[in-house]
Amino acid sequence: VGIELTRQGGRARNVAEKQGIAKILKQARKALEAKKTDEAAKQGRAAIKAIDKAVAHGIIKKNTAARLKSRLAKRINAASKTT
């Protein structure tokens, strides 16, 4: 019974951290769509920090993190060049 509670608590933390990353990425995408490159860059830095923390905690894999960060950086750089 005790181990099951531990698993549930760990799963809840993992899900919460993944949802936090998704929320930050969504905010960055919305800022890009609204042509707010400064805000998008700020959100991008926050997203990268959250992604790196998730990798450190073993919540997402290293290559998944690299892919997410690369795609985000590509969008931010493209938006900052056009403005």
The first five atom37 places (N, CA, C, CB, O) and aatype in JSON, in Angstrom:
{
  "aatype": [19, 7, 9, 6, 10, 16, 1, 5, 7, 7, 1, 0, 1, 2, 19, 0, 6, 11, 5, 7, 9, 0, 11, 9, 10, 11, 5, 0, 1, 11, 0, 10, 6, 0, 11, 11, 16, 3, 6, 0, 0, 11, 5, 7, 1, 0, 0, 9, 11, 0, 9, 3, 11, 0, 19, 0, 8, 7, 9, 9, 11, 11, 2, 16, 0, 0, 1, 10, 11, 15, 1, 10, 0, 11, 1, 9, 2, 0, 0, 15, 11, 16, 16],
  "atom_mask": [
    [1, 1, 1, 1, 1],
    [1, 1, 1, 0, 1],
    [1, 1, 1, 1, 1],
    [1, 1, 1, 1, 1],
    [1, 1, 1, 1, 1],
    [1, 1, 1, 1, 1],
    [1, 1, 1, 1, 1],
    [1, 1, 1, 1, 1],
    [1, 1, 1, 0, 1],
    [1, 1, 1, 0, 1],
    [1, 1, 1, 1, 1],
    [1, 1, 1, 1, 1],
    [1, 1, 1, 1, 1],
    [1, 1, 1, 1, 1],
    [1, 1, 1, 1, 1],
    [1, 1, 1, 1, 1],
    [1, 1, 1, 1, 1],
    [1, 1, 1, 1, 1],
    [1, 1, 1, 1, 1],
    [1, 1, 1, 0, 1],
    [1, 1, 1, 1, 1],
    [1, 1, 1, 1, 1],
    [1, 1, 1, 1, 1],
    [1, 1, 1, 1, 1],
    [1, 1, 1, 1, 1],
    [1, 1, 1, 1, 1],
    [1, 1, 1, 1, 1],
    [1, 1, 1, 1, 1],
    [1, 1, 1, 1, 1],
    [1, 1, 1, 1, 1],
    [1, 1, 1, 1, 1],
    [1, 1, 1, 1, 1],
    [1, 1, 1, 1, 1],
    [1, 1, 1, 1, 1],
    [1, 1, 1, 1, 1],
    [1, 1, 1, 1, 1],
    [1, 1, 1, 1, 1],
    [1, 1, 1, 1, 1],
    [1, 1, 1, 1, 1],
    [1, 1, 1, 1, 1],
    [1, 1, 1, 1, 1],
    [1, 1, 1, 1, 1],
    [1, 1, 1, 1, 1],
    [1, 1, 1, 0, 1],
    [1, 1, 1, 1, 1],
    [1, 1, 1, 1, 1],
    [1, 1, 1, 1, 1],
    [1, 1, 1, 1, 1],
    [1, 1, 1, 1, 1],
    [1, 1, 1, 1, 1],
    [1, 1, 1, 1, 1],
    [1, 1, 1, 1, 1],
    [1, 1, 1, 1, 1],
    [1, 1, 1, 1, 1],
    [1, 1, 1, 1, 1],
    [1, 1, 1, 1, 1],
    [1, 1, 1, 1, 1],
    [1, 1, 1, 0, 1],
    [1, 1, 1, 1, 1],
    [1, 1, 1, 1, 1],
    [1, 1, 1, 1, 1],
    [1, 1, 1, 1, 1],
    [1, 1, 1, 1, 1],
    [1, 1, 1, 1, 1],
    [1, 1, 1, 1, 1],
    [1, 1, 1, 1, 1],
    [1, 1, 1, 1, 1],
    [1, 1, 1, 1, 1],
    [1, 1, 1, 1, 1],
    [1, 1, 1, 1, 1],
    [1, 1, 1, 1, 1],
    [1, 1, 1, 1, 1],
    [1, 1, 1, 1, 1],
    [1, 1, 1, 1, 1],
    [1, 1, 1, 1, 1],
    [1, 1, 1, 1, 1],
    [1, 1, 1, 1, 1],
    [1, 1, 1, 1, 1],
    [1, 1, 1, 1, 1],
    [1, 1, 1, 1, 1],
    [1, 1, 1, 1, 1],
    [1, 1, 1, 1, 1],
    [1, 1, 1, 1, 1]
  ],
  "atom_positions": [
    [[0.83, -1.19, 0.0], [0.0, 0.0, 0.0], [0.87, 1.25, 0.0], [-0.95, 0.0, 1.21], [0.58, 2.2, -0.73]],
    [[1.93, 1.26, 0.8], [2.81, 2.44, 0.88], [3.5, 2.75, -0.42], [0.0, 0.0, 0.0], [3.61, 3.92, -0.81]],
    [[3.97, 1.72, -1.11], [4.67, 1.94, -2.38], [3.72, 2.51, -3.43], [5.28, 0.63, -2.89], [4.14, 3.31, -4.27]],
    [[2.47, 2.11, -3.39], [1.49, 2.62, -4.34], [1.27, 4.12, -4.14], [0.15, 1.86, -4.21], [1.14, 4.86, -5.11]],
    [[1.22, 4.57, -2.9], [1.07, 6.0, -2.61], [2.27, 6.77, -3.12], [0.88, 6.24, -1.1], [2.14, 7.87, -3.65]],
    [[3.45, 6.19, -2.95], [4.67, 6.83, -3.43], [4.63, 6.97, -4.94], [5.91, 6.04, -2.99], [4.99, 8.02, -5.48]],
    [[4.21, 5.93, -5.62], [4.11, 5.97, -7.08], [3.12, 7.04, -7.54], [3.69, 4.6, -7.63], [3.38, 7.78, -8.49]],
    [[1.99, 7.1, -6.86], [0.97, 8.09, -7.23], [1.5, 9.51, -7.04], [-0.3, 7.88, -6.41], [1.25, 10.39, -7.86]],
    [[2.22, 9.73, -5.94], [2.77, 11.06, -5.68], [3.81, 11.44, -6.72], [0.0, 0.0, 0.0], [3.83, 12.57, -7.2]],
    [[4.67, 10.48, -7.08], [5.68, 10.75, -8.09], [5.05, 11.02, -9.44], [0.0, 0.0, 0.0], [5.48, 11.92, -10.17]],
    [[4.05, 10.24, -9.78], [3.36, 10.44, -11.07], [2.7, 11.81, -11.11], [2.3, 9.33, -11.3], [2.74, 12.5, -12.13]],
    [[2.1, 12.21, -10.0], [1.44, 13.52, -9.94], [2.46, 14.64, -10.16], [0.72, 13.71, -8.59], [2.18, 15.61, -10.86]],
    [[3.64, 14.51, -9.55], [4.69, 15.52, -9.75], [5.15, 15.55, -11.2], [5.89, 15.24, -8.82], [5.33, 16.62, -11.77]],
    [[5.34, 14.37, -11.78], [5.79, 14.3, -13.17], [4.78, 14.93, -14.12], [6.05, 12.85, -13.58], [5.15, 15.7, -15.01]],
    [[3.52, 14.61, -13.92], [2.46, 15.16, -14.77], [2.39, 16.68, -14.61], [1.09, 14.52, -14.43], [2.25, 17.4, -15.6]],
    [[2.5, 17.15, -13.38], [2.44, 18.59, -13.13], [3.61, 19.31, -13.82], [2.46, 18.88, -11.63], [3.42, 20.38, -14.39]],
    [[4.79, 18.73, -13.77], [5.95, 19.36, -14.39], [5.82, 19.36, -15.92], [7.24, 18.65, -13.97], [6.17, 20.34, -16.57]],
    [[5.31, 18.27, -16.49], [5.1, 18.22, -17.93], [4.06, 19.25, -18.36], [4.67, 16.81, -18.37], [4.21, 19.91, -19.38]],
    [[3.0, 19.39, -17.57], [1.96, 20.37, -17.88], [2.52, 21.79, -17.79], [0.75, 20.21, -16.94], [2.14, 22.66, -18.57]],
    [[3.4, 22.01, -16.84], [4.04, 23.32, -16.71], [4.86, 23.66, -17.94], [0.0, 0.0, 0.0], [4.83, 24.8, -18.42]],
    [[5.6, 22.69, -18.44], [6.39, 22.9, -19.65], [5.47, 23.21, -20.83], [7.28, 21.66, -19.96], [5.73, 24.13, -21.6]],
    [[4.41, 22.44, -20.98], [3.47, 22.65, -22.07], [2.85, 24.05, -21.99], [2.36, 21.58, -22.05], [2.65, 24.7, -23.01]],
    [[2.54, 24.49, -20.79], [1.93, 25.81, -20.6], [2.9, 26.91, -21.02], [1.51, 26.0, -19.13], [2.51, 27.86, -21.7]],
    [[4.16, 26.79, -20.61], [5.15, 27.81, -20.96], [5.39, 27.83, -22.47], [6.47, 27.55, -20.21], [5.5, 28.9, -23.06]],
    [[5.47, 26.65, -23.09], [5.66, 26.59, -24.54], [4.48, 27.22, -25.27], [5.85, 25.14, -25.0], [4.66, 27.92, -26.27]],
    [[3.28, 26.99, -24.77], [2.09, 27.56, -25.39], [2.11, 29.09, -25.28], [0.82, 27.0, -24.73], [1.74, 29.78, -26.22]],
    [[2.53, 29.61, -24.12], [2.62, 31.06, -23.94], [3.63, 31.66, -24.92], [3.02, 31.4, -22.49], [3.39, 32.73, -25.48]],
    [[4.74, 30.98, -25.12], [5.75, 31.46, -26.06], [5.19, 31.47, -27.48], [7.03, 30.59, -25.99], [5.41, 32.43, -28.22]],
    [[4.47, 30.41, -27.86], [3.88, 30.35, -29.2], [2.85, 31.47, -29.4], [3.23, 28.99, -29.44], [2.79, 32.08, -30.47]],
    [[2.05, 31.72, -28.37], [1.04, 32.79, -28.48], [1.71, 34.15, -28.63], [0.11, 32.79, -27.25], [1.23, 34.99, -29.39]],
    [[2.81, 34.37, -27.91], [3.54, 35.63, -28.02], [4.11, 35.78, -29.43], [4.67, 35.71, -26.97], [4.13, 36.89, -29.97]],
    [[4.57, 34.68, -30.02], [5.09, 34.73, -31.39], [3.98, 35.06, -32.37], [5.75, 33.4, -31.76], [4.17, 35.85, -33.3]],
    [[2.82, 34.45, -32.18], [1.69, 34.71, -33.07], [1.24, 36.16, -32.98], [0.53, 33.78, -32.75], [0.78, 36.73, -33.97]],
    [[1.38, 36.76, -31.79], [0.98, 38.15, -31.59], [2.09, 39.12, -31.98], [0.58, 38.38, -30.14], [1.98, 40.33, -31.77]],
    [[3.19, 38.58, -32.55], [4.33, 39.38, -33.0], [5.03, 40.11, -31.85], [3.88, 40.39, -34.04], [5.61, 41.18, -32.05]],
    [[4.97, 39.54, -30.65], [5.65, 40.11, -29.49], [6.96, 39.34, -29.29], [4.75, 40.05, -28.19], [7.03, 38.42, -28.47]],
    [[7.98, 39.72, -30.04], [9.21, 38.94, -30.03], [9.95, 39.04, -28.69], [10.13, 39.41, -31.15], [10.57, 38.07, -28.26]],
    [[9.88, 40.2, -28.04], [10.56, 40.34, -26.74], [9.91, 39.42, -25.71], [10.5, 41.81, -26.25], [10.6, 38.74, -24.94]],
    [[8.59, 39.4, -25.7], [7.86, 38.53, -24.77], [8.12, 37.06, -25.1], [6.35, 38.83, -24.82], [8.27, 36.23, -24.21]],
    [[8.17, 36.74, -26.39], [8.42, 35.36, -26.81], [9.81, 34.91, -26.39], [8.26, 35.22, -28.33], [10.0, 33.78, -25.95]],
    [[10.8, 35.81, -26.51], [12.16, 35.48, -26.1], [12.23, 35.23, -24.59], [13.14, 36.59, -26.5], [12.91, 34.32, -24.13]],
    [[11.51, 36.05, -23.85], [11.46, 35.89, -22.39], [10.82, 34.55, -22.02], [10.69, 37.06, -21.73], [11.33, 33.82, -21.17]],
    [[9.7, 34.24, -22.66], [9.01, 32.97, -22.42], [9.88, 31.79, -22.88], [7.65, 32.94, -23.14], [9.87, 30.72, -22.26]],
    [[10.62, 32.01, -23.96], [11.51, 30.96, -24.47], [12.59, 30.61, -23.47], [0.0, 0.0, 0.0], [12.9, 29.43, -23.26]],
    [[13.17, 31.61, -22.84], [14.19, 31.36, -21.82], [13.6, 30.59, -20.64], [14.82, 32.69, -21.33], [14.23, 29.69, -20.1]],
    [[12.39, 30.96, -20.25], [11.72, 30.26, -19.15], [11.43, 28.81, -19.53], [10.42, 30.98, -18.77], [11.56, 27.91, -18.71]],
    [[11.03, 28.6, -20.79], [10.72, 27.25, -21.26], [11.98, 26.39, -21.27], [10.1, 27.3, -22.67], [11.94, 25.23, -20.85]],
    [[13.08, 26.94, -21.74], [14.33, 26.19, -21.79], [14.78, 25.81, -20.39], [15.42, 26.99, -22.49], [15.26, 24.71, -20.16]],
    [[14.62, 26.73, -19.45], [14.98, 26.45, -18.06], [14.11, 25.31, -17.5], [14.82, 27.71, -17.18], [14.62, 24.4, -16.84]],
    [[12.81, 25.36, -17.78], [11.9, 24.32, -17.29], [12.2, 22.97, -17.94], [10.44, 24.72, -17.56], [12.14, 21.93, -17.29]],
    [[12.53, 22.99, -19.23], [12.86, 21.75, -19.93], [14.12, 21.14, -19.35], [13.04, 22.01, -21.44], [14.18, 19.93, -19.12]],
    [[15.13, 21.96, -19.11], [16.38, 21.45, -18.55], [16.17, 20.86, -17.16], [17.43, 22.56, -18.5], [16.79, 19.85, -16.81]],
    [[15.31, 21.49, -16.37], [15.01, 20.95, -15.04], [14.31, 19.6, -15.16], [14.14, 21.93, -14.25], [14.6, 18.68, -14.39]],
    [[13.39, 19.47, -16.11], [12.67, 18.22, -16.3], [13.63, 17.1, -16.7], [11.57, 18.38, -17.35], [13.46, 15.96, -16.28]],
    [[14.62, 17.42, -17.52], [15.62, 16.42, -17.91], [16.43, 16.01, -16.68], [16.55, 16.97, -19.02], [16.7, 14.83, -16.48]],
    [[16.81, 16.98, -15.87], [17.59, 16.69, -14.67], [16.82, 15.79, -13.71], [17.99, 18.0, -13.97], [17.41, 14.95, -13.02]],
    [[15.51, 15.96, -13.66], [14.68, 15.15, -12.78], [14.26, 13.83, -13.42], [13.45, 15.93, -12.37], [13.6, 13.01, -12.77]],
    [[14.63, 13.61, -14.68], [14.31, 12.37, -15.36], [12.88, 12.29, -15.84], [0.0, 0.0, 0.0], [12.36, 11.2, -16.05]],
    [[12.24, 13.42, -16.03], [10.83, 13.44, -16.44], [10.69, 13.34, -17.95], [10.15, 14.71, -15.93], [9.79, 12.66, -18.45]],
    [[11.57, 14.01, -18.68], [11.6, 13.85, -20.13], [13.02, 13.45, -20.54], [11.16, 15.16, -20.85], [13.98, 13.69, -19.82]],
    [[13.12, 12.83, -21.7], [14.41, 12.35, -22.17], [15.22, 13.49, -22.78], [14.23, 11.22, -23.19], [14.68, 14.51, -23.21]],
    [[16.54, 13.28, -22.81], [17.47, 14.3, -23.28], [17.2, 14.7, -24.72], [18.89, 13.8, -23.14], [17.21, 15.89, -25.05]],
    [[16.95, 13.73, -25.59], [16.73, 14.05, -27.0], [15.4, 14.76, -27.21], [16.78, 12.78, -27.85], [15.28, 15.61, -28.09]],
    [[14.4, 14.4, -26.43], [13.1, 15.1, -26.49], [13.28, 16.56, -26.11], [12.06, 14.42, -25.57], [12.73, 17.45, -26.75]],
    [[14.06, 16.79, -25.07], [14.33, 18.15, -24.62], [15.06, 18.94, -25.7], [15.15, 18.14, -23.32], [14.73, 20.09, -25.97]],
    [[16.06, 18.31, -26.32], [16.82, 18.98, -27.37], [15.91, 19.34, -28.53], [17.97, 18.08, -27.85], [16.03, 20.43, -29.1]],
    [[15.0, 18.44, -28.89], [14.08, 18.7, -29.99], [13.14, 19.86, -29.67], [13.26, 17.44, -30.31], [12.92, 20.74, -30.5]],
    [[12.59, 19.87, -28.46], [11.69, 20.95, -28.05], [12.4, 22.3, -28.06], [11.12, 20.67, -26.66], [11.87, 23.29, -28.57]],
    [[13.61, 22.32, -27.51], [14.37, 23.58, -27.43], [14.76, 24.06, -28.82], [15.62, 23.4, -26.56], [14.72, 25.26, -29.1]],
    [[15.13, 23.13, -29.68], [15.54, 23.5, -31.04], [14.37, 24.1, -31.81], [16.08, 22.28, -31.78], [14.53, 25.13, -32.47]],
    [[13.23, 23.47, -31.73], [12.05, 23.98, -32.46], [11.64, 25.35, -31.95], [10.87, 22.99, -32.33], [11.28, 26.23, -32.73]],
    [[11.7, 25.54, -30.64], [11.33, 26.82, -30.06], [12.32, 27.91, -30.48], [11.27, 26.72, -28.52], [11.91, 29.0, -30.88]],
    [[13.6, 27.6, -30.41], [14.62, 28.58, -30.78], [14.5, 28.96, -32.25], [16.02, 28.03, -30.5], [14.67, 30.13, -32.61]],
    [[14.21, 27.97, -33.09], [14.06, 28.22, -34.52], [12.91, 29.21, -34.76], [13.8, 26.89, -35.28], [13.05, 30.14, -35.56]],
    [[11.8, 29.01, -34.08], [10.65, 29.92, -34.25], [10.96, 31.32, -33.75], [9.42, 29.37, -33.51], [10.62, 32.3, -34.41]],
    [[11.6, 31.41, -32.6], [11.92, 32.72, -32.02], [12.91, 33.47, -32.92], [12.5, 32.58, -30.6], [12.74, 34.66, -33.17]],
    [[13.94, 32.76, -33.39], [14.93, 33.41, -34.26], [14.31, 33.87, -35.56], [16.09, 32.47, -34.54], [14.63, 34.95, -36.05]],
    [[13.43, 33.07, -36.14], [12.78, 33.45, -37.39], [11.9, 34.69, -37.16], [11.93, 32.28, -37.95], [11.85, 35.58, -38.01]],
    [[11.21, 34.73, -36.04], [10.33, 35.87, -35.76], [11.14, 37.14, -35.51], [9.42, 35.57, -34.56], [10.73, 38.23, -35.91]],
    [[12.26, 37.0, -34.85], [13.06, 38.21, -34.55], [13.74, 38.74, -35.8], [14.11, 37.9, -33.47], [14.02, 39.94, -35.87]],
    [[14.01, 37.89, -36.79], [14.61, 38.35, -38.04], [13.62, 39.13, -38.9], [15.16, 37.18, -38.82], [14.0, 40.07, -39.6]],
    [[12.34, 38.73, -38.84], [11.34, 39.38, -39.68], [10.91, 40.74, -39.13], [10.13, 38.49, -39.83], [10.38, 41.56, -39.87]],
    [[11.14, 40.97, -37.84], [10.72, 42.26, -37.27], [11.84, 43.24, -37.2], [10.13, 42.07, -35.9], [11.65, 44.37, -36.74]]
  ]
}
